[in-house]
mmCIF file of C-alpha atoms in Angstrom:
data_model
loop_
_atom_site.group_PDB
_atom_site.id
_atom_site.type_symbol
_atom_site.label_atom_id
_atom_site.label_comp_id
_atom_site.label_asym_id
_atom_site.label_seq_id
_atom_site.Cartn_x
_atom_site.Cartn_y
_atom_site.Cartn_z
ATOM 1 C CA UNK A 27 0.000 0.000 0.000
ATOM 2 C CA UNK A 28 2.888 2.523 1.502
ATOM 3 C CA UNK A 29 4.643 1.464 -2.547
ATOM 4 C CA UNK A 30 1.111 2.634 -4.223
ATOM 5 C CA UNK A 31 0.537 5.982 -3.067
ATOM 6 C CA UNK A 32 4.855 6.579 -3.028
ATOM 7 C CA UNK A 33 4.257 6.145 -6.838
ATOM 8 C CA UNK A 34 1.193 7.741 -6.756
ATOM 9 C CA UNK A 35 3.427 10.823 -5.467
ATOM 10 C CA UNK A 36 6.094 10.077 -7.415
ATOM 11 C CA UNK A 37 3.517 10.539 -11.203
ATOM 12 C CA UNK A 38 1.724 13.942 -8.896
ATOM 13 C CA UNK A 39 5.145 15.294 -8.913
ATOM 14 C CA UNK A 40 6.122 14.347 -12.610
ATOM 15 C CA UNK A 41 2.770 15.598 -13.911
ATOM 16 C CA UNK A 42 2.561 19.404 -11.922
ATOM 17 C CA UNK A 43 6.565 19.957 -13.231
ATOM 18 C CA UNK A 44 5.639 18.918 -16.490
ATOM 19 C CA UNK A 45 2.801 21.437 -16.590
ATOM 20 C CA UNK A 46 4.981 24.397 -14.808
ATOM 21 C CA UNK A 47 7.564 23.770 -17.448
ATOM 22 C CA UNK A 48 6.982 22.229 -20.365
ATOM 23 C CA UNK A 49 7.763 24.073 -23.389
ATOM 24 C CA UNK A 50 9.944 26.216 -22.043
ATOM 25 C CA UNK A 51 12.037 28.169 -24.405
ATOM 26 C CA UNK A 52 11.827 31.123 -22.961
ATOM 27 C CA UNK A 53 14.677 31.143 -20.175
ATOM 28 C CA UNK A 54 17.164 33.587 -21.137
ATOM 29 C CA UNK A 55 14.752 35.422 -23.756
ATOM 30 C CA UNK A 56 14.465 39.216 -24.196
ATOM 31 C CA UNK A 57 11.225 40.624 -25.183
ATOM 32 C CA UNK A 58 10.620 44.510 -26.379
ATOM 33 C CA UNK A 59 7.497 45.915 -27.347
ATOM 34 C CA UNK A 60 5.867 45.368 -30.834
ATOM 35 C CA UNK A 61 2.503 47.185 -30.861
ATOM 36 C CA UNK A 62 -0.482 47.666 -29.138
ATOM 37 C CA UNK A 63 -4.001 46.812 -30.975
ATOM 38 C CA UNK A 64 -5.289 48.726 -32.955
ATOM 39 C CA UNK A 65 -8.755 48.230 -30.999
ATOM 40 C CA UNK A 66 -9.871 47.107 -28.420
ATOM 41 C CA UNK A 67 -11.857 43.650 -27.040
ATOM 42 C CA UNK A 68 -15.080 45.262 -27.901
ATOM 43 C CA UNK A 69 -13.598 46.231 -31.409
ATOM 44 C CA UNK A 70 -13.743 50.402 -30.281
ATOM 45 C CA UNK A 71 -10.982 52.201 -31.745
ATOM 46 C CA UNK A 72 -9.277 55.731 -29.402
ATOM 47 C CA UNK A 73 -6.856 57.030 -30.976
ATOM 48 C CA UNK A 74 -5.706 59.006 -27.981
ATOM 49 C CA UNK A 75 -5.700 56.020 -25.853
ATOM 50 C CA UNK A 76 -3.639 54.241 -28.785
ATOM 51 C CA UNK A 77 -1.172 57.166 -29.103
ATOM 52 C CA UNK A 78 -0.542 57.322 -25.336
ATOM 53 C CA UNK A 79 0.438 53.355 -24.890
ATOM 54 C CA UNK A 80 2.381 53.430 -27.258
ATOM 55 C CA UNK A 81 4.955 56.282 -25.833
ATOM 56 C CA UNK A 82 4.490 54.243 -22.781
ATOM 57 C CA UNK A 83 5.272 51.056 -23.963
ATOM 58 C CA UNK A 84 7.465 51.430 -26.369
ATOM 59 C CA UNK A 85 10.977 51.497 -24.371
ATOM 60 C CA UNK A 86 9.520 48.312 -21.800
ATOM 61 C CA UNK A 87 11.232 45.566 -21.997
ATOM 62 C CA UNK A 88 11.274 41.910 -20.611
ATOM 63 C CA UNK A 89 14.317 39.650 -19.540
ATOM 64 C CA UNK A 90 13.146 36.430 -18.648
ATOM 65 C CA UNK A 91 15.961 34.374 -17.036
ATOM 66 C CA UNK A 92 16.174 30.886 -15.450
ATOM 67 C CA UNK A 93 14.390 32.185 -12.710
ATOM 68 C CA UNK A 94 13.293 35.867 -12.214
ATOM 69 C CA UNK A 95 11.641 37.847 -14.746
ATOM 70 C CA UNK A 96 12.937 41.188 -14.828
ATOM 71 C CA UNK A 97 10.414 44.205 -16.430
ATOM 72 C CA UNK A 98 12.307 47.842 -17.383
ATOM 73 C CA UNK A 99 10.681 50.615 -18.811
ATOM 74 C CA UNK A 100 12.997 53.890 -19.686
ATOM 75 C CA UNK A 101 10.504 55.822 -20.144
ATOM 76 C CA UNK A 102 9.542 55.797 -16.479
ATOM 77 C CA UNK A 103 11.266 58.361 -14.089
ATOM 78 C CA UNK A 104 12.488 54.878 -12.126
ATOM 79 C CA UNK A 105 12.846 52.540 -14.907
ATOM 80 C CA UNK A 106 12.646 49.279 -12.779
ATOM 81 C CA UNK A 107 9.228 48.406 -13.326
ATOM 82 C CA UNK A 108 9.624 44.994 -11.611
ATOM 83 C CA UNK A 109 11.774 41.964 -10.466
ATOM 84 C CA UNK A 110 10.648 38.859 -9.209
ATOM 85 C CA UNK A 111 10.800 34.776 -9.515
ATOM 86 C CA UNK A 112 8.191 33.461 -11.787
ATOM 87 C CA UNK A 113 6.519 30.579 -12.626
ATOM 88 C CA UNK A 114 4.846 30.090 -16.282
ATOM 89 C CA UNK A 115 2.079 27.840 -16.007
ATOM 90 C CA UNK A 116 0.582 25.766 -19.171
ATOM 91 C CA UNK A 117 -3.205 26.440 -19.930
ATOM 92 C CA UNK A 118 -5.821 26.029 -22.506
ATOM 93 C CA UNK A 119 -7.345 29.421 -23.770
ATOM 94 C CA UNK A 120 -11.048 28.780 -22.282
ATOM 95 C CA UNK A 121 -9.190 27.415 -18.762
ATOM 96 C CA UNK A 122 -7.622 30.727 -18.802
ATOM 97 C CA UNK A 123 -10.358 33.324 -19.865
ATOM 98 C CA UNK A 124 -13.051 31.560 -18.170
ATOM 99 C CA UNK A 125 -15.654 32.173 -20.741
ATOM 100 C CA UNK A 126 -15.868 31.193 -24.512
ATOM 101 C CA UNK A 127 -16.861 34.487 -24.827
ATOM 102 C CA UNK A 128 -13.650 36.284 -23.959
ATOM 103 C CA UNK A 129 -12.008 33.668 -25.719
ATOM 104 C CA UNK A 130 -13.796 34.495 -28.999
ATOM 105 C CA UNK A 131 -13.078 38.421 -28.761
ATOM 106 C CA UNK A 132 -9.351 37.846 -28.161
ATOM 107 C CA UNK A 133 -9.312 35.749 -31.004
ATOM 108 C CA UNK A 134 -11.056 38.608 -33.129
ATOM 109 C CA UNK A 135 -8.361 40.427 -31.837
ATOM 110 C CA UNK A 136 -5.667 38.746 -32.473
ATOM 111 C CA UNK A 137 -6.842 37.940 -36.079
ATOM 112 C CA UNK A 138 -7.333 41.917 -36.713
ATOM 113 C CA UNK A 139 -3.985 41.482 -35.867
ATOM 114 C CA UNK A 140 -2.647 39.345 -37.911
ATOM 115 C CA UNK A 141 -2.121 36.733 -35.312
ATOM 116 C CA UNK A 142 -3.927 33.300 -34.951
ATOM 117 C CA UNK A 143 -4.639 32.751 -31.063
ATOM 118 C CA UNK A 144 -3.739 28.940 -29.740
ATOM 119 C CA UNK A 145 -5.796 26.566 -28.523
ATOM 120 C CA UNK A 146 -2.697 26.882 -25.662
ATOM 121 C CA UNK A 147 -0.931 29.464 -23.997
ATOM 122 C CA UNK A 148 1.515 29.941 -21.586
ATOM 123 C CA UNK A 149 0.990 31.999 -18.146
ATOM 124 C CA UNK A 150 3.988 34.486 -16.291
ATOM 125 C CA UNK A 151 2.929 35.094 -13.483
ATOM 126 C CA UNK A 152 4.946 35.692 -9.714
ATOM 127 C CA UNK A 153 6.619 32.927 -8.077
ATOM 128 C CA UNK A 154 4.943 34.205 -4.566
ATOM 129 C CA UNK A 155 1.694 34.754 -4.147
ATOM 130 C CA UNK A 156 1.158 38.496 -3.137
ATOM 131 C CA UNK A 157 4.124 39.961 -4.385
ATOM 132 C CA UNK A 158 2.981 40.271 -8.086
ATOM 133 C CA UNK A 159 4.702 42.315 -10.652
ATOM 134 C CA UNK A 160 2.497 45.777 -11.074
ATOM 135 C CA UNK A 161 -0.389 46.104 -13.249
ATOM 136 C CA UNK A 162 -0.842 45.386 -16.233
ATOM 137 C CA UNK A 163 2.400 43.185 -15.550
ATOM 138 C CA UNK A 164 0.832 41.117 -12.739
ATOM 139 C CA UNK A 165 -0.088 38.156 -15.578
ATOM 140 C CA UNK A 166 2.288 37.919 -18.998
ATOM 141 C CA UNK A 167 0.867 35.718 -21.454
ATOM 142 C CA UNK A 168 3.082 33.814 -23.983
ATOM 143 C CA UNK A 169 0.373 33.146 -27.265
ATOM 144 C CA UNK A 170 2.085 31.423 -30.004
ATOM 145 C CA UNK A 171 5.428 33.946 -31.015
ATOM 146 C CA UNK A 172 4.409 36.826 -28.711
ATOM 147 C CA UNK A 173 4.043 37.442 -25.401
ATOM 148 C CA UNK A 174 1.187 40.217 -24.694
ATOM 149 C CA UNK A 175 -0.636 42.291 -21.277
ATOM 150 C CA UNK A 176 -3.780 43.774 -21.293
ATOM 151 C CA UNK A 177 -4.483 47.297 -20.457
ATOM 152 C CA UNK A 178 -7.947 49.100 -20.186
ATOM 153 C CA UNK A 179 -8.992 46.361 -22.837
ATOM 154 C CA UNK A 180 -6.194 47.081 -25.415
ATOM 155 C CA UNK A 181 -3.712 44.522 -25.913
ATOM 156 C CA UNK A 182 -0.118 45.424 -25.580
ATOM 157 C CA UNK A 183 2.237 42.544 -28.082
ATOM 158 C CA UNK A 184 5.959 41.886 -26.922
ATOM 159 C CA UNK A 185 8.185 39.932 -29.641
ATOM 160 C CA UNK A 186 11.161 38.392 -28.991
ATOM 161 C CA UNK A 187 14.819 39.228 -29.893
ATOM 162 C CA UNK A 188 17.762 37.102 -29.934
ATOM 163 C CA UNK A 189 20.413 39.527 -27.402
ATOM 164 C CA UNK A 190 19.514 38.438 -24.078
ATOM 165 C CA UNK A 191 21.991 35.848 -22.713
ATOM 166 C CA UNK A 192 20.976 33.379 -20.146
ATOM 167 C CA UNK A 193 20.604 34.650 -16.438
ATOM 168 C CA UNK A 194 24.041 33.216 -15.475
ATOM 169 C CA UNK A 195 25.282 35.801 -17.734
ATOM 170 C CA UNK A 196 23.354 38.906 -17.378
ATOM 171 C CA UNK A 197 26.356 41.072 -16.537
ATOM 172 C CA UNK A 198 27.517 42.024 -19.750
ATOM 173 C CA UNK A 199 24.060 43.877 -20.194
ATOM 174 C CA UNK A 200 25.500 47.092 -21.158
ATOM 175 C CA UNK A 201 27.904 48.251 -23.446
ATOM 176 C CA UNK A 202 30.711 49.882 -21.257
ATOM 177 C CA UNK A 203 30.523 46.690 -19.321
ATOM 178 C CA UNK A 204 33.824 44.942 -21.010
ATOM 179 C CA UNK A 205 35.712 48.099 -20.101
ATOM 180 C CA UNK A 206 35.748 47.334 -16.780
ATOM 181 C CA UNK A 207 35.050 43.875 -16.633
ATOM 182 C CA UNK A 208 35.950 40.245 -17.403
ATOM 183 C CA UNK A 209 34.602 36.926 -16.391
ATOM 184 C CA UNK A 210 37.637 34.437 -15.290
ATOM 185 C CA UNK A 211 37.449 31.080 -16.766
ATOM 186 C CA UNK A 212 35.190 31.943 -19.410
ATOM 187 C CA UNK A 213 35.803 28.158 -20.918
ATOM 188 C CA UNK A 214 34.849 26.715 -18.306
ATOM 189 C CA UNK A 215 31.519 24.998 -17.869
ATOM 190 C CA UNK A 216 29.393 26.003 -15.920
ATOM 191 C CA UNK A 217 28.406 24.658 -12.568
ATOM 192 C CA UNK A 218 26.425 26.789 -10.744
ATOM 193 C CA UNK A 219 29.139 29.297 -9.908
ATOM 194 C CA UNK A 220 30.585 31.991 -11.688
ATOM 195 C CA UNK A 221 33.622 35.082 -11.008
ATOM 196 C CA UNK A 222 33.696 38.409 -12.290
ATOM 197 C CA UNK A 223 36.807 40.997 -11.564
ATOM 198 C CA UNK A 224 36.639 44.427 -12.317
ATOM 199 C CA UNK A 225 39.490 47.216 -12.419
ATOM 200 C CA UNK A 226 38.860 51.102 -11.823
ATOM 201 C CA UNK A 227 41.799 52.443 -12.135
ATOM 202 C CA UNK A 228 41.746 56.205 -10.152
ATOM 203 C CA UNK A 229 38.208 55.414 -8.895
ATOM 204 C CA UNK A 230 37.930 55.733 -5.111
ATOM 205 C CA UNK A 231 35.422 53.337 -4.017
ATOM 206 C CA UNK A 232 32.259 55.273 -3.821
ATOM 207 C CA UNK A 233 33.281 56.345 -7.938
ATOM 208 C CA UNK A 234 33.805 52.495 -8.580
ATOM 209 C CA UNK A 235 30.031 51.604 -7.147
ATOM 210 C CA UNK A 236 28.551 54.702 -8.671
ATOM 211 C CA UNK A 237 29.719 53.640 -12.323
ATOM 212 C CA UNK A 238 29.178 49.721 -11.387
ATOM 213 C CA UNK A 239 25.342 50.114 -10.712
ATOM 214 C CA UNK A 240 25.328 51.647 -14.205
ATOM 215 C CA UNK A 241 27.079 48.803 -15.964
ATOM 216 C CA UNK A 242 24.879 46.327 -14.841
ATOM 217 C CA UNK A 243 20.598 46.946 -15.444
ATOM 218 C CA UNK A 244 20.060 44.228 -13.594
ATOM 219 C CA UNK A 245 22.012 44.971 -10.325
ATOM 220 C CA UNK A 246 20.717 48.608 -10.391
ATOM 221 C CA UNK A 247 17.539 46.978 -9.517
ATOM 222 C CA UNK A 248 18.546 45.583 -6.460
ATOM 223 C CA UNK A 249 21.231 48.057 -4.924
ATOM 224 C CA UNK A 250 20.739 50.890 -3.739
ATOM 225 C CA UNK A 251 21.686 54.022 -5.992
ATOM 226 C CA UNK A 252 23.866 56.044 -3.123
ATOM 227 C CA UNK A 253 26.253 53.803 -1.292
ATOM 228 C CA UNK A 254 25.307 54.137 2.538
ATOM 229 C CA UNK A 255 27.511 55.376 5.004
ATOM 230 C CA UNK A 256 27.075 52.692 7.421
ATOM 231 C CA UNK A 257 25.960 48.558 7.624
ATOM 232 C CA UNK A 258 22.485 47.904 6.460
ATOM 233 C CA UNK A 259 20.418 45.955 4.576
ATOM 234 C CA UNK A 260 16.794 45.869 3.680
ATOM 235 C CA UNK A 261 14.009 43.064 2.017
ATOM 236 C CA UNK A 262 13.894 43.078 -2.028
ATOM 237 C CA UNK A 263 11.285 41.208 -4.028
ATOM 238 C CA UNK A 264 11.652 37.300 -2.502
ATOM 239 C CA UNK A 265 14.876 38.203 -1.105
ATOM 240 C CA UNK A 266 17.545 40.409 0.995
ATOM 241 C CA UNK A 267 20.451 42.627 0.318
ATOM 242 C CA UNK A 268 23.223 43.514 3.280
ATOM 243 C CA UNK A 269 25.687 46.301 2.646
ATOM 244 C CA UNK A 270 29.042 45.526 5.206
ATOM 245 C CA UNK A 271 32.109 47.517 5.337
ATOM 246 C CA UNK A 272 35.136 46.317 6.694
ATOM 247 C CA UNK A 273 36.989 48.948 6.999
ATOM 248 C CA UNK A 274 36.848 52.446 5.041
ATOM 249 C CA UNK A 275 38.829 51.234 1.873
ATOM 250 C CA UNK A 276 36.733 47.554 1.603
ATOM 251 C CA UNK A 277 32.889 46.744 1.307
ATOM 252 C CA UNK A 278 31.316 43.786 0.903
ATOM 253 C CA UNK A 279 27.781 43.720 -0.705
ATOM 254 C CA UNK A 280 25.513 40.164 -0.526
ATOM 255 C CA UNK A 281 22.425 39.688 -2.566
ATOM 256 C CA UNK A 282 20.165 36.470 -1.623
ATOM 257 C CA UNK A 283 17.384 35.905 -4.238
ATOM 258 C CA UNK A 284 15.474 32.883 -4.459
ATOM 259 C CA UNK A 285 18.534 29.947 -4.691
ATOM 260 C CA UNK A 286 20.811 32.360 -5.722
ATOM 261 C CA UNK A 287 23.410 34.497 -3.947
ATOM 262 C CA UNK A 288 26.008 37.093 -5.537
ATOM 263 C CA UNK A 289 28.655 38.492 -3.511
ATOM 264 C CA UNK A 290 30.142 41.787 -4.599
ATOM 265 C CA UNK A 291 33.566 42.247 -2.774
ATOM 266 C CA UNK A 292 34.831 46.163 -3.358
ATOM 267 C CA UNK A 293 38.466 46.730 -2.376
ATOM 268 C CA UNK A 294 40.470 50.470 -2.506
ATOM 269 C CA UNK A 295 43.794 50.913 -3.423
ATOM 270 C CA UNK A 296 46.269 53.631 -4.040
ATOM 271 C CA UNK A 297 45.591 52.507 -8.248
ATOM 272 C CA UNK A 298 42.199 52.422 -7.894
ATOM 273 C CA UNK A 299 39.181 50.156 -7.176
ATOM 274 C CA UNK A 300 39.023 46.782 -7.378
ATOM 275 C CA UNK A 301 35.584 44.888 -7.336
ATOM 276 C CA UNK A 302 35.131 40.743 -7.517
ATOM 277 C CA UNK A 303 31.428 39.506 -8.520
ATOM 278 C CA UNK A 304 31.238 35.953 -6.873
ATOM 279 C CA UNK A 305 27.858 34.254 -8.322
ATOM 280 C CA UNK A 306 26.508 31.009 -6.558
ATOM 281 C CA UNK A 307 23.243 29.276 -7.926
ATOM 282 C CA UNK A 308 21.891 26.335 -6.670
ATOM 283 C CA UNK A 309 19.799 23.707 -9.042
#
């Protein structure tokens, strides 16, 4: 009996990871926005409400790493829209929408669009219940080769580019980046652990963090944008971030998000600033 229900278990487990994940060929993706209808789910056509999405949405985009999805939006005054684990979740349309109804005037939609809705589509939404990304970002919806939000009834399409690297990675996200920067062992595989050193040469150390947080989109999320004076640390989305200086020439920086931790060790000297980027994720 004890031998039934362990394989009874065993097939529960297989079954809800093969509906979390299956598919999924969207780790390490970048999405920018496309469009937004040109009407909306009852077929009504503003072109002031058109006009304004678009200067909203059109500098958003979407990382979507192994596991947090990361939402930026330069046209905001703080362009961090959101940053949190996700899960994407496998559904049919009407499971989804809830009424054939709905289902039916998205697929109008989409065919005024020149898209063909599934029968299937794929749900983003946050990892922990509660601590959703911000409307209309709260639910991301992967439908055949785009992934799309609604707002007030409009549809706002994301397609996908091929210059997002996977998560592991995500430090060379901007262009000065190099400059600075290097990963050490680049050849070598990868095993849930990776080392970054940076060099800046005639930076004191509060120079070396200011110009680090704007190498890096990604870590400008998390830290804070003026170094503090003393220890801290303070609660980011599903995880914790401790400043702690060890004397006035070295700081040490930890990150804990989800199963991953990064480590960012700053060190003064009379050349400059040296920083090492210690990244350890657990599978």
């Amino acid at each position: 009996m004890r031998i039934r229900i362990y394989f009874i278990f065993l097939l529960f487990l297989s079954l809800l990871s093969g509906i979390a994940h299956s598919d999924d060929d969207t780790k390490g993706t970048r999405w920018v926005f496309d469009k937004v209808s040109g009407n909306d789910l009852w077929g009504k056509h503003n072109t002031d409400v058109i006009d304004r999405f678009n200067m909203i949405y059109n500098k958003s985009i979407l990382d979507i790493g192994d596991k947090k999805l990361i939402i930026t939006n330069d046209f905001l005054e703080n362009r961090d829209v959101c940053s949190t684990g996700y899960v994407k979740l496998k559904k049919s349309t009407i499971s989804y929408f809830m009424s054939i109804n709905t289902v039916n005037m998205y697929r109008m939609l989409f065919k005024h669009e020149g898209f063909q809705l599934p029968e299937n589509i794929y749900e983003f939404t946050s990892l922990f219940p509660g601590k959703e990304c911000p409307e209309p970002y709260d639910v991301i919806v992967k439908a055949g080769d785009n992934l799309f939000v609604t707002d007030r009834n409009y549809v706002v399409f994301y397609k996908r580019i091929d210059e997002f690297v996977p998560q592991e990675s995500n430090l060379n996200s901007r262009g000065d980046w190099g400059k600075y920067c290097h990963k050490e062992n680049p050849d070598r595989q990868f095993d849930g652990a990776s080392k970054y050193s940076c060099e800046f040469n005639n930076f004191d150390l509060r120079m070396a963090y200011q110009k680090f947080i704007t190498l890096d989109e990604n870590v400008s999320g998390d830290l804070r944008n003026n170094l503090p004076d003393n220890n801290s640390s303070y609660k980011i989305n599903g995880g914790s971030v401790v400043y702690k200086w060890i004397d006035k020439n070295k700081l040490s920086i930890s990150v804990v998000m989800d199963a991953e931790k990064t480590n960012y060790s700053f060190d003064k000297s009379d050349t400059g600033t040296k920083l090492d980027v210690i990244i350890n994720t657990q599978y």
